Amino acid sequence: MARKVILDMDPGTDDALALLLALSSPELELLGVTTVAGNTSLENTSINARRVLEHVGRGEVPVYRGASGPLARALVTAEHVHGSDGLGGVGLSAPREAPREGAVEFIAGKVYEDPGEVVLIATGPLTNLALLFARYPDVPRLLGELIIMGGAYFQTHYGRGNVTPIAEFNIYNDPEAAQMVINPSVRPHCVGLDVTMNPAGWLGSSEVEKLSRSGSVKARLAARLVQYHVERAGHMEVHDVVAVAAAVDSSMFEWKEMVVEVLTCGEVARGVTAPRRPRSAEAPNAVVCVDADWEWFKGMLLERLMG
């Protein structure tokens, strides 16, 4: 039976690619998309989610707008990475249907409808989730699973920051939210830069060529998204796609339980996800990804998008 999934995201080129993978995976039933400001403004992320869904013929999937900024800080965006519209200027049509309001209420409603069954995959700042847990304190124990793309946990050579030397973008953007969400009652599966910055998982010109030759609308859109980054950096880092792949088959990843402290004080330490020794009888509050089967990942991704 397919896993019931909600994507909480800030599209973003790699979010868009993650959305395409979710739509292409029979293991996942996408209940809806909730949006948050991050890679670009909430207006852009919400419209981008609808643009992608409608472009590939999945306009029936609802999109709900969430938080327009962090809990206690100014928003930091990444248009320098994702383009002024957040989608690399790939030229998708304006959506026919506007995004709806009420991301937090939508997630809570779906969780209450199917307790223990909903998998929430968060690939942006964790503001929506912090608001969800604050307003509906019983939701964390009713979630089937929470998968986060965020953090750098210093577990591999790649586990360093991408917005500061020691902090990852999503956690850095709203560390107070991350502090609320990464806790023992939820114990999220965290896919961070320790794995996503491994070049073995990046996409490049060869993937663009394969995707471009496909007759699939999803593959052709994916090719344009990847090509945008290839032209600028020589490759595309697919952080958010890895989080969705973990929902498809977590056995293709290596995980490590640990206690993680999210630092919020001071600009130097802001957004650091610091592993530490557990105190007496302290339970792990996160399950951190430390490796992946990249051959499986790339093969699965291309097969799904071109299928």
PDB file of C-alpha atoms in Angstrom:
ATOM      1  CA  MET A   1       0.000   0.000   0.000  1.00  0.00           C
ATOM      2  CA  ALA A   2       1.293   3.443  -0.912  1.00  0.00           C
ATOM      3  CA  ARG A   3       2.463   5.680   1.923  1.00  0.00           C
ATOM      4  CA  LYS A   4       0.353   8.817   2.429  1.00  0.00           C
ATOM      5  CA  VAL A   5       2.698  11.783   1.993  1.00  0.00           C
ATOM      6  CA  ILE A   6       2.563  15.554   2.451  1.00  0.00           C
ATOM      7  CA  LEU A   7       5.431  17.634   1.078  1.00  0.00           C
ATOM      8  CA  ASP A   8       6.228  20.800   3.030  1.00  0.00           C
ATOM      9  CA  MET A   9       8.562  22.733   0.736  1.00  0.00           C
ATOM     10  CA  ASP A  10       9.936  26.007  -0.641  1.00  0.00           C
ATOM     11  CA  PRO A  11      10.248  25.447  -4.420  1.00  0.00           C
ATOM     12  CA  GLY A  12      13.169  26.002  -5.383  1.00  0.00           C
ATOM     13  CA  THR A  13      14.624  23.968  -8.225  1.00  0.00           C
ATOM     14  CA  ASP A  14      15.581  20.928  -6.162  1.00  0.00           C
ATOM     15  CA  ASP A  15      12.199  21.044  -4.397  1.00  0.00           C
ATOM     16  CA  ALA A  16      10.567  20.963  -7.830  1.00  0.00           C
ATOM     17  CA  LEU A  17      12.643  17.916  -8.743  1.00  0.00           C
ATOM     18  CA  ALA A  18      11.691  16.306  -5.416  1.00  0.00           C
ATOM     19  CA  LEU A  19       8.033  16.971  -6.207  1.00  0.00           C
ATOM     20  CA  LEU A  20       8.446  15.290  -9.602  1.00  0.00           C
ATOM     21  CA  LEU A  21       9.952  12.219  -7.923  1.00  0.00           C
ATOM     22  CA  ALA A  22       7.095  12.015  -5.416  1.00  0.00           C
ATOM     23  CA  LEU A  23       4.564  12.209  -8.250  1.00  0.00           C
ATOM     24  CA  SER A  24       6.429   9.462 -10.133  1.00  0.00           C
ATOM     25  CA  SER A  25       6.709   6.980  -7.244  1.00  0.00           C
ATOM     26  CA  PRO A  26       3.998   4.327  -6.805  1.00  0.00           C
ATOM     27  CA  GLU A  27       5.181   3.845  -3.211  1.00  0.00           C
ATOM     28  CA  LEU A  28       3.892   7.336  -2.363  1.00  0.00           C
ATOM     29  CA  GLU A  29       0.390   8.822  -2.420  1.00  0.00           C
ATOM     30  CA  LEU A  30       0.781  12.601  -2.447  1.00  0.00           C
ATOM     31  CA  LEU A  31      -2.011  14.104  -0.343  1.00  0.00           C
ATOM     32  CA  GLY A  32      -0.928  17.690  -0.900  1.00  0.00           C
ATOM     33  CA  VAL A  33       1.833  20.260  -0.871  1.00  0.00           C
ATOM     34  CA  THR A  34       2.308  22.929   1.784  1.00  0.00           C
ATOM     35  CA  THR A  35       4.604  25.854   1.115  1.00  0.00           C
ATOM     36  CA  VAL A  36       6.905  28.025   3.175  1.00  0.00           C
ATOM     37  CA  ALA A  37       9.181  30.942   2.380  1.00  0.00           C
ATOM     38  CA  GLY A  38      12.820  29.941   2.017  1.00  0.00           C
ATOM     39  CA  ASN A  39      14.581  29.613  -1.313  1.00  0.00           C
ATOM     40  CA  THR A  40      12.361  32.479  -2.430  1.00  0.00           C
ATOM     41  CA  SER A  41       9.279  34.331  -1.163  1.00  0.00           C
ATOM     42  CA  LEU A  42       6.115  32.536  -0.074  1.00  0.00           C
ATOM     43  CA  GLU A  43       4.335  34.005  -3.092  1.00  0.00           C
ATOM     44  CA  ASN A  44       6.892  32.421  -5.421  1.00  0.00           C
ATOM     45  CA  THR A  45       7.138  29.071  -3.635  1.00  0.00           C
ATOM     46  CA  SER A  46       3.351  28.672  -3.619  1.00  0.00           C
ATOM     47  CA  ILE A  47       2.937  29.604  -7.272  1.00  0.00           C
ATOM     48  CA  ASN A  48       5.891  27.407  -8.231  1.00  0.00           C
ATOM     49  CA  ALA A  49       4.335  24.343  -6.617  1.00  0.00           C
ATOM     50  CA  ARG A  50       1.133  24.920  -8.578  1.00  0.00           C
ATOM     51  CA  ARG A  51       3.042  25.604 -11.799  1.00  0.00           C
ATOM     52  CA  VAL A  52       4.889  22.294 -11.550  1.00  0.00           C
ATOM     53  CA  LEU A  53       1.783  20.284 -10.659  1.00  0.00           C
ATOM     54  CA  GLU A  54      -0.291  21.743 -13.476  1.00  0.00           C
ATOM     55  CA  HIS A  55       2.534  21.427 -16.011  1.00  0.00           C
ATOM     56  CA  VAL A  56       2.757  17.663 -15.469  1.00  0.00           C
ATOM     57  CA  GLY A  57      -1.011  17.141 -15.389  1.00  0.00           C
ATOM     58  CA  ARG A  58      -1.417  16.754 -11.627  1.00  0.00           C
ATOM     59  CA  GLY A  59      -3.335  19.929 -10.880  1.00  0.00           C
ATOM     60  CA  GLU A  60      -5.737  18.025  -8.634  1.00  0.00           C
ATOM     61  CA  VAL A  61      -3.052  17.892  -5.915  1.00  0.00           C
ATOM     62  CA  PRO A  62      -3.808  20.808  -3.562  1.00  0.00           C
ATOM     63  CA  VAL A  63      -1.253  23.434  -2.551  1.00  0.00           C
ATOM     64  CA  TYR A  64      -1.625  25.278   0.762  1.00  0.00           C
ATOM     65  CA  ARG A  65       0.317  28.410   1.676  1.00  0.00           C
ATOM     66  CA  GLY A  66       2.106  28.488   5.007  1.00  0.00           C
ATOM     67  CA  ALA A  67       4.517  30.840   6.770  1.00  0.00           C
ATOM     68  CA  SER A  68       5.879  33.868   4.919  1.00  0.00           C
ATOM     69  CA  GLY A  69       8.939  34.093   7.153  1.00  0.00           C
ATOM     70  CA  PRO A  70      10.746  32.597  10.160  1.00  0.00           C
ATOM     71  CA  LEU A  71       9.352  32.657  13.695  1.00  0.00           C
ATOM     72  CA  ALA A  72      11.718  35.320  15.043  1.00  0.00           C
ATOM     73  CA  ARG A  73      14.111  36.422  12.288  1.00  0.00           C
ATOM     74  CA  ALA A  74      14.271  38.063   8.902  1.00  0.00           C
ATOM     75  CA  LEU A  75      13.940  35.695   5.948  1.00  0.00           C
ATOM     76  CA  VAL A  76      17.094  34.732   4.047  1.00  0.00           C
ATOM     77  CA  THR A  77      16.381  33.693   0.442  1.00  0.00           C
ATOM     78  CA  ALA A  78      18.499  31.985  -2.213  1.00  0.00           C
ATOM     79  CA  GLU A  79      17.490  33.447  -5.569  1.00  0.00           C
ATOM     80  CA  HIS A  80      21.205  33.577  -6.397  1.00  0.00           C
ATOM     81  CA  VAL A  81      21.029  29.770  -6.495  1.00  0.00           C
ATOM     82  CA  HIS A  82      17.504  29.130  -7.799  1.00  0.00           C
ATOM     83  CA  GLY A  83      16.895  32.160 -10.024  1.00  0.00           C
ATOM     84  CA  SER A  84      14.711  35.210  -9.494  1.00  0.00           C
ATOM     85  CA  ASP A  85      11.492  33.172  -9.650  1.00  0.00           C
ATOM     86  CA  GLY A  86      12.918  30.222  -7.704  1.00  0.00           C
ATOM     87  CA  LEU A  87      12.565  27.833 -10.642  1.00  0.00           C
ATOM     88  CA  GLY A  88      15.544  28.843 -12.721  1.00  0.00           C
ATOM     89  CA  GLY A  89      13.404  30.727 -15.209  1.00  0.00           C
ATOM     90  CA  VAL A  90      12.309  27.504 -16.933  1.00  0.00           C
ATOM     91  CA  GLY A  91       9.259  29.295 -18.299  1.00  0.00           C
ATOM     92  CA  LEU A  92       6.295  27.378 -16.886  1.00  0.00           C
ATOM     93  CA  SER A  93       2.861  28.884 -17.429  1.00  0.00           C
ATOM     94  CA  ALA A  94       1.095  30.781 -14.667  1.00  0.00           C
ATOM     95  CA  PRO A  95      -1.134  28.433 -12.660  1.00  0.00           C
ATOM     96  CA  ARG A  96      -4.829  28.246 -13.468  1.00  0.00           C
ATOM     97  CA  GLU A  97      -5.722  27.599  -9.820  1.00  0.00           C
ATOM     98  CA  ALA A  98      -4.438  29.783  -6.999  1.00  0.00           C
ATOM     99  CA  PRO A  99      -2.789  28.193  -3.954  1.00  0.00           C
ATOM    100  CA  ARG A 100      -5.091  27.869  -0.954  1.00  0.00           C
ATOM    101  CA  GLU A 101      -4.562  29.262   2.533  1.00  0.00           C
ATOM    102  CA  GLY A 102      -4.037  27.202   5.687  1.00  0.00           C
ATOM    103  CA  ALA A 103      -1.016  24.906   5.444  1.00  0.00           C
ATOM    104  CA  VAL A 104      -0.931  24.087   9.151  1.00  0.00           C
ATOM    105  CA  GLU A 105      -4.637  23.273   9.311  1.00  0.00           C
ATOM    106  CA  PHE A 106      -4.378  21.096   6.199  1.00  0.00           C
ATOM    107  CA  ILE A 107      -1.550  19.012   7.664  1.00  0.00           C
ATOM    108  CA  ALA A 108      -3.317  18.649  11.024  1.00  0.00           C
ATOM    109  CA  GLY A 109      -6.545  17.598   9.320  1.00  0.00           C
ATOM    110  CA  LYS A 110      -4.841  14.871   7.312  1.00  0.00           C
ATOM    111  CA  VAL A 111      -2.963  13.576  10.363  1.00  0.00           C
ATOM    112  CA  TYR A 112      -6.159  13.403  12.453  1.00  0.00           C
ATOM    113  CA  GLU A 113      -7.934  11.694   9.550  1.00  0.00           C
ATOM    114  CA  ASP A 114      -5.313   8.925   9.369  1.00  0.00           C
ATOM    115  CA  PRO A 115      -3.373   8.785  12.661  1.00  0.00           C
ATOM    116  CA  GLY A 116      -0.063   6.992  12.354  1.00  0.00           C
ATOM    117  CA  GLU A 117      -0.231   6.900   8.554  1.00  0.00           C
ATOM    118  CA  VAL A 118       0.883  10.307   7.246  1.00  0.00           C
ATOM    119  CA  VAL A 119       4.522  10.802   6.259  1.00  0.00           C
ATOM    120  CA  LEU A 120       5.528  14.462   6.336  1.00  0.00           C
ATOM    121  CA  ILE A 121       8.565  15.380   4.232  1.00  0.00           C
ATOM    122  CA  ALA A 122       9.953  18.857   4.935  1.00  0.00           C
ATOM    123  CA  THR A 123      12.447  20.271   2.442  1.00  0.00           C
ATOM    124  CA  GLY A 124      12.416  23.935   3.465  1.00  0.00           C
ATOM    125  CA  PRO A 125      12.741  25.927   6.687  1.00  0.00           C
ATOM    126  CA  LEU A 126      10.764  24.235   9.466  1.00  0.00           C
ATOM    127  CA  THR A 127       8.496  27.181  10.302  1.00  0.00           C
ATOM    128  CA  ASN A 128       5.249  25.492   9.254  1.00  0.00           C
ATOM    129  CA  LEU A 129       6.083  22.431  11.337  1.00  0.00           C
ATOM    130  CA  ALA A 130       6.905  24.480  14.432  1.00  0.00           C
ATOM    131  CA  LEU A 131       3.562  26.277  14.114  1.00  0.00           C
ATOM    132  CA  LEU A 132       1.826  22.930  13.566  1.00  0.00           C
ATOM    133  CA  PHE A 133       3.339  21.396  16.705  1.00  0.00           C
ATOM    134  CA  ALA A 134       2.546  24.504  18.770  1.00  0.00           C
ATOM    135  CA  ARG A 135      -1.101  24.683  17.692  1.00  0.00           C
ATOM    136  CA  TYR A 136      -1.733  20.938  17.662  1.00  0.00           C
ATOM    137  CA  PRO A 137       0.541  19.423  20.351  1.00  0.00           C
ATOM    138  CA  ASP A 138      -0.780  15.892  19.820  1.00  0.00           C
ATOM    139  CA  VAL A 139       0.171  15.846  16.121  1.00  0.00           C
ATOM    140  CA  PRO A 140       3.823  14.806  16.651  1.00  0.00           C
ATOM    141  CA  ARG A 141       2.851  11.467  18.205  1.00  0.00           C
ATOM    142  CA  LEU A 142       0.206  10.905  15.497  1.00  0.00           C
ATOM    143  CA  LEU A 143       2.572  11.324  12.549  1.00  0.00           C
ATOM    144  CA  GLY A 144       3.604   8.179  10.733  1.00  0.00           C
ATOM    145  CA  GLU A 145       7.044   9.626  10.064  1.00  0.00           C
ATOM    146  CA  LEU A 146       8.790  12.960   9.660  1.00  0.00           C
ATOM    147  CA  ILE A 147      11.639  13.279   7.155  1.00  0.00           C
ATOM    148  CA  ILE A 148      13.615  16.522   7.115  1.00  0.00           C
ATOM    149  CA  MET A 149      16.055  17.788   4.536  1.00  0.00           C
ATOM    150  CA  GLY A 150      18.179  19.998   6.710  1.00  0.00           C
ATOM    151  CA  GLY A 151      21.263  20.246   8.837  1.00  0.00           C
ATOM    152  CA  ALA A 152      24.942  19.392   8.686  1.00  0.00           C
ATOM    153  CA  TYR A 153      25.857  16.859  11.347  1.00  0.00           C
ATOM    154  CA  PHE A 154      29.657  16.542  10.974  1.00  0.00           C
ATOM    155  CA  GLN A 155      29.356  12.783  10.394  1.00  0.00           C
ATOM    156  CA  THR A 156      31.114  12.681   7.008  1.00  0.00           C
ATOM    157  CA  HIS A 157      33.617  14.732   5.053  1.00  0.00           C
ATOM    158  CA  TYR A 158      30.653  16.548   3.467  1.00  0.00           C
ATOM    159  CA  GLY A 159      28.849  17.394   6.722  1.00  0.00           C
ATOM    160  CA  ARG A 160      29.659  21.103   6.768  1.00  0.00           C
ATOM    161  CA  GLY A 161      27.565  24.204   6.166  1.00  0.00           C
ATOM    162  CA  ASN A 162      26.402  25.745   2.898  1.00  0.00           C
ATOM    163  CA  VAL A 163      25.271  29.146   4.138  1.00  0.00           C
ATOM    164  CA  THR A 164      27.962  29.524   6.810  1.00  0.00           C
ATOM    165  CA  PRO A 165      30.937  27.193   7.272  1.00  0.00           C
ATOM    166  CA  ILE A 166      28.963  25.191   9.838  1.00  0.00           C
ATOM    167  CA  ALA A 167      25.235  25.746   9.163  1.00  0.00           C
ATOM    168  CA  GLU A 168      22.872  24.435   6.490  1.00  0.00           C
ATOM    169  CA  PHE A 169      20.408  26.810   4.773  1.00  0.00           C
ATOM    170  CA  ASN A 170      17.047  25.435   5.961  1.00  0.00           C
ATOM    171  CA  ILE A 171      18.045  25.199   9.625  1.00  0.00           C
ATOM    172  CA  TYR A 172      19.927  28.522   9.495  1.00  0.00           C
ATOM    173  CA  ASN A 173      16.826  30.261   8.165  1.00  0.00           C
ATOM    174  CA  ASP A 174      14.686  29.380  11.187  1.00  0.00           C
ATOM    175  CA  PRO A 175      16.742  27.734  13.937  1.00  0.00           C
ATOM    176  CA  GLU A 176      14.067  28.419  16.553  1.00  0.00           C
ATOM    177  CA  ALA A 177      11.605  26.375  14.492  1.00  0.00           C
ATOM    178  CA  ALA A 178      14.142  23.585  14.037  1.00  0.00           C
ATOM    179  CA  GLN A 179      14.751  23.525  17.788  1.00  0.00           C
ATOM    180  CA  MET A 180      11.025  22.907  18.327  1.00  0.00           C
ATOM    181  CA  VAL A 181      10.733  20.225  15.650  1.00  0.00           C
ATOM    182  CA  ILE A 182      13.858  18.126  16.286  1.00  0.00           C
ATOM    183  CA  ASN A 183      12.819  16.521  19.564  1.00  0.00           C
ATOM    184  CA  PRO A 184      12.480  13.006  21.022  1.00  0.00           C
ATOM    185  CA  SER A 185       8.684  12.878  20.652  1.00  0.00           C
ATOM    186  CA  VAL A 186       9.062  13.191  16.876  1.00  0.00           C
ATOM    187  CA  ARG A 187      12.584  11.847  16.312  1.00  0.00           C
ATOM    188  CA  PRO A 188      12.695  12.904  12.658  1.00  0.00           C
ATOM    189  CA  HIS A 189      14.787  11.223  10.014  1.00  0.00           C
ATOM    190  CA  CYS A 190      17.229  13.962   9.021  1.00  0.00           C
ATOM    191  CA  VAL A 191      18.795  14.011   5.566  1.00  0.00           C
ATOM    192  CA  GLY A 192      21.536  16.626   5.715  1.00  0.00           C
ATOM    193  CA  LEU A 193      24.573  17.846   3.861  1.00  0.00           C
ATOM    194  CA  ASP A 194      26.558  14.865   5.209  1.00  0.00           C
ATOM    195  CA  VAL A 195      25.010  12.895   2.339  1.00  0.00           C
ATOM    196  CA  THR A 196      23.551  15.412  -0.118  1.00  0.00           C
ATOM    197  CA  MET A 197      26.895  17.144  -0.709  1.00  0.00           C
ATOM    198  CA  ASN A 198      28.464  13.872  -1.825  1.00  0.00           C
ATOM    199  CA  PRO A 199      29.299  14.370  -5.536  1.00  0.00           C
ATOM    200  CA  ALA A 200      28.231  10.773  -6.191  1.00  0.00           C
ATOM    201  CA  GLY A 201      24.623  11.956  -5.919  1.00  0.00           C
ATOM    202  CA  TRP A 202      24.871  15.093  -8.043  1.00  0.00           C
ATOM    203  CA  LEU A 203      23.311  15.364 -11.498  1.00  0.00           C
ATOM    204  CA  GLY A 204      25.181  16.643 -14.535  1.00  0.00           C
ATOM    205  CA  SER A 205      25.266  16.827 -18.316  1.00  0.00           C
ATOM    206  CA  SER A 206      24.851  13.085 -18.831  1.00  0.00           C
ATOM    207  CA  GLU A 207      21.612  13.085 -16.828  1.00  0.00           C
ATOM    208  CA  VAL A 208      20.373  16.136 -18.750  1.00  0.00           C
ATOM    209  CA  GLU A 209      20.983  14.288 -22.018  1.00  0.00           C
ATOM    210  CA  LYS A 210      19.101  11.180 -20.874  1.00  0.00           C
ATOM    211  CA  LEU A 211      16.182  13.147 -19.464  1.00  0.00           C
ATOM    212  CA  SER A 212      15.935  15.361 -22.555  1.00  0.00           C
ATOM    213  CA  ARG A 213      15.579  12.337 -24.849  1.00  0.00           C
ATOM    214  CA  SER A 214      12.583  11.056 -22.906  1.00  0.00           C
ATOM    215  CA  GLY A 215       9.031  11.597 -24.070  1.00  0.00           C
ATOM    216  CA  SER A 216       7.936  12.128 -20.464  1.00  0.00           C
ATOM    217  CA  VAL A 217       6.761  15.621 -19.523  1.00  0.00           C
ATOM    218  CA  LYS A 218       8.274  15.137 -16.061  1.00  0.00           C
ATOM    219  CA  ALA A 219      11.642  14.100 -17.479  1.00  0.00           C
ATOM    220  CA  ARG A 220      11.789  17.053 -19.855  1.00  0.00           C
ATOM    221  CA  LEU A 221      11.001  19.489 -17.054  1.00  0.00           C
ATOM    222  CA  ALA A 222      13.617  17.788 -14.872  1.00  0.00           C
ATOM    223  CA  ALA A 223      16.162  18.179 -17.678  1.00  0.00           C
ATOM    224  CA  ARG A 224      15.531  21.934 -17.784  1.00  0.00           C
ATOM    225  CA  LEU A 225      15.875  22.251 -14.014  1.00  0.00           C
ATOM    226  CA  VAL A 226      19.149  20.322 -13.982  1.00  0.00           C
ATOM    227  CA  GLN A 227      20.476  22.171 -17.039  1.00  0.00           C
ATOM    228  CA  TYR A 228      19.971  25.506 -15.258  1.00  0.00           C
ATOM    229  CA  HIS A 229      22.484  24.437 -12.608  1.00  0.00           C
ATOM    230  CA  VAL A 230      24.832  22.675 -15.019  1.00  0.00           C
ATOM    231  CA  GLU A 231      25.218  25.933 -16.950  1.00  0.00           C
ATOM    232  CA  ARG A 232      26.104  27.814 -13.772  1.00  0.00           C
ATOM    233  CA  ALA A 233      27.993  25.308 -11.623  1.00  0.00           C
ATOM    234  CA  GLY A 234      28.666  22.279 -13.805  1.00  0.00           C
ATOM    235  CA  HIS A 235      26.260  20.101 -11.785  1.00  0.00           C
ATOM    236  CA  MET A 236      23.083  20.143  -9.685  1.00  0.00           C
ATOM    237  CA  GLU A 237      23.032  19.268  -5.985  1.00  0.00           C
ATOM    238  CA  VAL A 238      19.726  17.513  -5.353  1.00  0.00           C
ATOM    239  CA  HIS A 239      19.342  17.900  -1.589  1.00  0.00           C
ATOM    240  CA  ASP A 240      15.547  17.716  -1.429  1.00  0.00           C
ATOM    241  CA  VAL A 241      15.278  14.838  -3.883  1.00  0.00           C
ATOM    242  CA  VAL A 242      17.295  12.662  -1.501  1.00  0.00           C
ATOM    243  CA  ALA A 243      14.718  13.239   1.262  1.00  0.00           C
ATOM    244  CA  VAL A 244      11.901  12.009  -0.986  1.00  0.00           C
ATOM    245  CA  ALA A 245      14.033   9.037  -2.047  1.00  0.00           C
ATOM    246  CA  ALA A 246      14.382   8.142   1.642  1.00  0.00           C
ATOM    247  CA  ALA A 247      10.587   7.913   1.830  1.00  0.00           C
ATOM    248  CA  VAL A 248      10.564   5.671  -1.247  1.00  0.00           C
ATOM    249  CA  ASP A 249      13.020   3.168   0.282  1.00  0.00           C
ATOM    250  CA  SER A 250      14.817   4.004   3.524  1.00  0.00           C
ATOM    251  CA  SER A 251      16.781   0.742   3.370  1.00  0.00           C
ATOM    252  CA  MET A 252      18.963   2.267   0.645  1.00  0.00           C
ATOM    253  CA  PHE A 253      20.328   4.706   3.223  1.00  0.00           C
ATOM    254  CA  GLU A 254      22.461   4.304   6.330  1.00  0.00           C
ATOM    255  CA  TRP A 255      21.070   5.930   9.481  1.00  0.00           C
ATOM    256  CA  LYS A 256      22.448   6.791  12.900  1.00  0.00           C
ATOM    257  CA  GLU A 257      20.438   7.652  16.015  1.00  0.00           C
ATOM    258  CA  MET A 258      21.837  10.607  17.914  1.00  0.00           C
ATOM    259  CA  VAL A 259      21.138  13.563  20.157  1.00  0.00           C
ATOM    260  CA  VAL A 260      21.261  16.764  18.114  1.00  0.00           C
ATOM    261  CA  GLU A 261      21.233  20.258  19.584  1.00  0.00           C
ATOM    262  CA  VAL A 262      20.113  23.116  17.322  1.00  0.00           C
ATOM    263  CA  LEU A 263      21.996  26.291  18.204  1.00  0.00           C
ATOM    264  CA  THR A 264      20.176  29.623  18.044  1.00  0.00           C
ATOM    265  CA  CYS A 265      22.449  32.060  19.891  1.00  0.00           C
ATOM    266  CA  GLY A 266      24.925  34.284  18.078  1.00  0.00           C
ATOM    267  CA  GLU A 267      25.509  34.729  14.373  1.00  0.00           C
ATOM    268  CA  VAL A 268      28.498  32.378  14.231  1.00  0.00           C
ATOM    269  CA  ALA A 269      26.646  29.402  15.723  1.00  0.00           C
ATOM    270  CA  ARG A 270      23.202  30.201  14.296  1.00  0.00           C
ATOM    271  CA  GLY A 271      21.578  27.141  12.766  1.00  0.00           C
ATOM    272  CA  VAL A 272      24.277  24.652  13.712  1.00  0.00           C
ATOM    273  CA  THR A 273      22.955  21.109  14.224  1.00  0.00           C
ATOM    274  CA  ALA A 274      25.461  19.884  16.793  1.00  0.00           C
ATOM    275  CA  PRO A 275      25.575  16.208  17.795  1.00  0.00           C
ATOM    276  CA  ARG A 276      26.471  15.695  21.450  1.00  0.00           C
ATOM    277  CA  ARG A 277      26.791  12.923  23.988  1.00  0.00           C
ATOM    278  CA  PRO A 278      23.422  12.032  25.539  1.00  0.00           C
ATOM    279  CA  ARG A 279      22.920  12.980  29.144  1.00  0.00           C
ATOM    280  CA  SER A 280      21.859  10.290  31.610  1.00  0.00           C
ATOM    281  CA  ALA A 281      18.793   8.436  30.268  1.00  0.00           C
ATOM    282  CA  GLU A 282      18.398  10.984  27.445  1.00  0.00           C
ATOM    283  CA  ALA A 283      16.720   9.513  24.360  1.00  0.00           C
ATOM    284  CA  PRO A 284      17.936  10.277  20.830  1.00  0.00           C
ATOM    285  CA  ASN A 285      15.995  13.104  19.209  1.00  0.00           C
ATOM    286  CA  ALA A 286      17.020  12.455  15.589  1.00  0.00           C
ATOM    287  CA  VAL A 287      17.872   9.679  13.160  1.00  0.00           C
ATOM    288  CA  VAL A 288      20.555  11.116  10.893  1.00  0.00           C
ATOM    289  CA  CYS A 289      21.420   9.880   7.413  1.00  0.00           C
ATOM    290  CA  VAL A 290      25.143   9.211   7.004  1.00  0.00           C
ATOM    291  CA  ASP A 291      25.359   7.382   3.662  1.00  0.00           C
ATOM    292  CA  ALA A 292      23.325   6.349   0.620  1.00  0.00           C
ATOM    293  CA  ASP A 293      23.403   3.860  -2.221  1.00  0.00           C
ATOM    294  CA  TRP A 294      24.021   6.442  -4.935  1.00  0.00           C
ATOM    295  CA  GLU A 295      23.904   3.966  -7.809  1.00  0.00           C
ATOM    296  CA  TRP A 296      20.396   2.968  -6.722  1.00  0.00           C
ATOM    297  CA  PHE A 297      19.420   6.606  -6.170  1.00  0.00           C
ATOM    298  CA  LYS A 298      20.407   7.848  -9.613  1.00  0.00           C
ATOM    299  CA  GLY A 299      19.019   4.812 -11.395  1.00  0.00           C
ATOM    300  CA  MET A 300      15.721   5.006  -9.534  1.00  0.00           C
ATOM    301  CA  LEU A 301      15.376   8.763 -10.104  1.00  0.00           C
ATOM    302  CA  LEU A 302      15.982   8.593 -13.853  1.00  0.00           C
ATOM    303  CA  GLU A 303      13.794   5.518 -14.287  1.00  0.00           C
ATOM    304  CA  ARG A 304      10.889   7.126 -12.425  1.00  0.00           C
ATOM    305  CA  LEU A 305      11.111  10.470 -14.223  1.00  0.00           C
ATOM    306  CA  MET A 306      11.402   8.884 -17.669  1.00  0.00           C
ATOM    307  CA  GLY A 307       8.745   6.239 -17.052  1.00  0.00           C
TER     308      GLY A 307
END
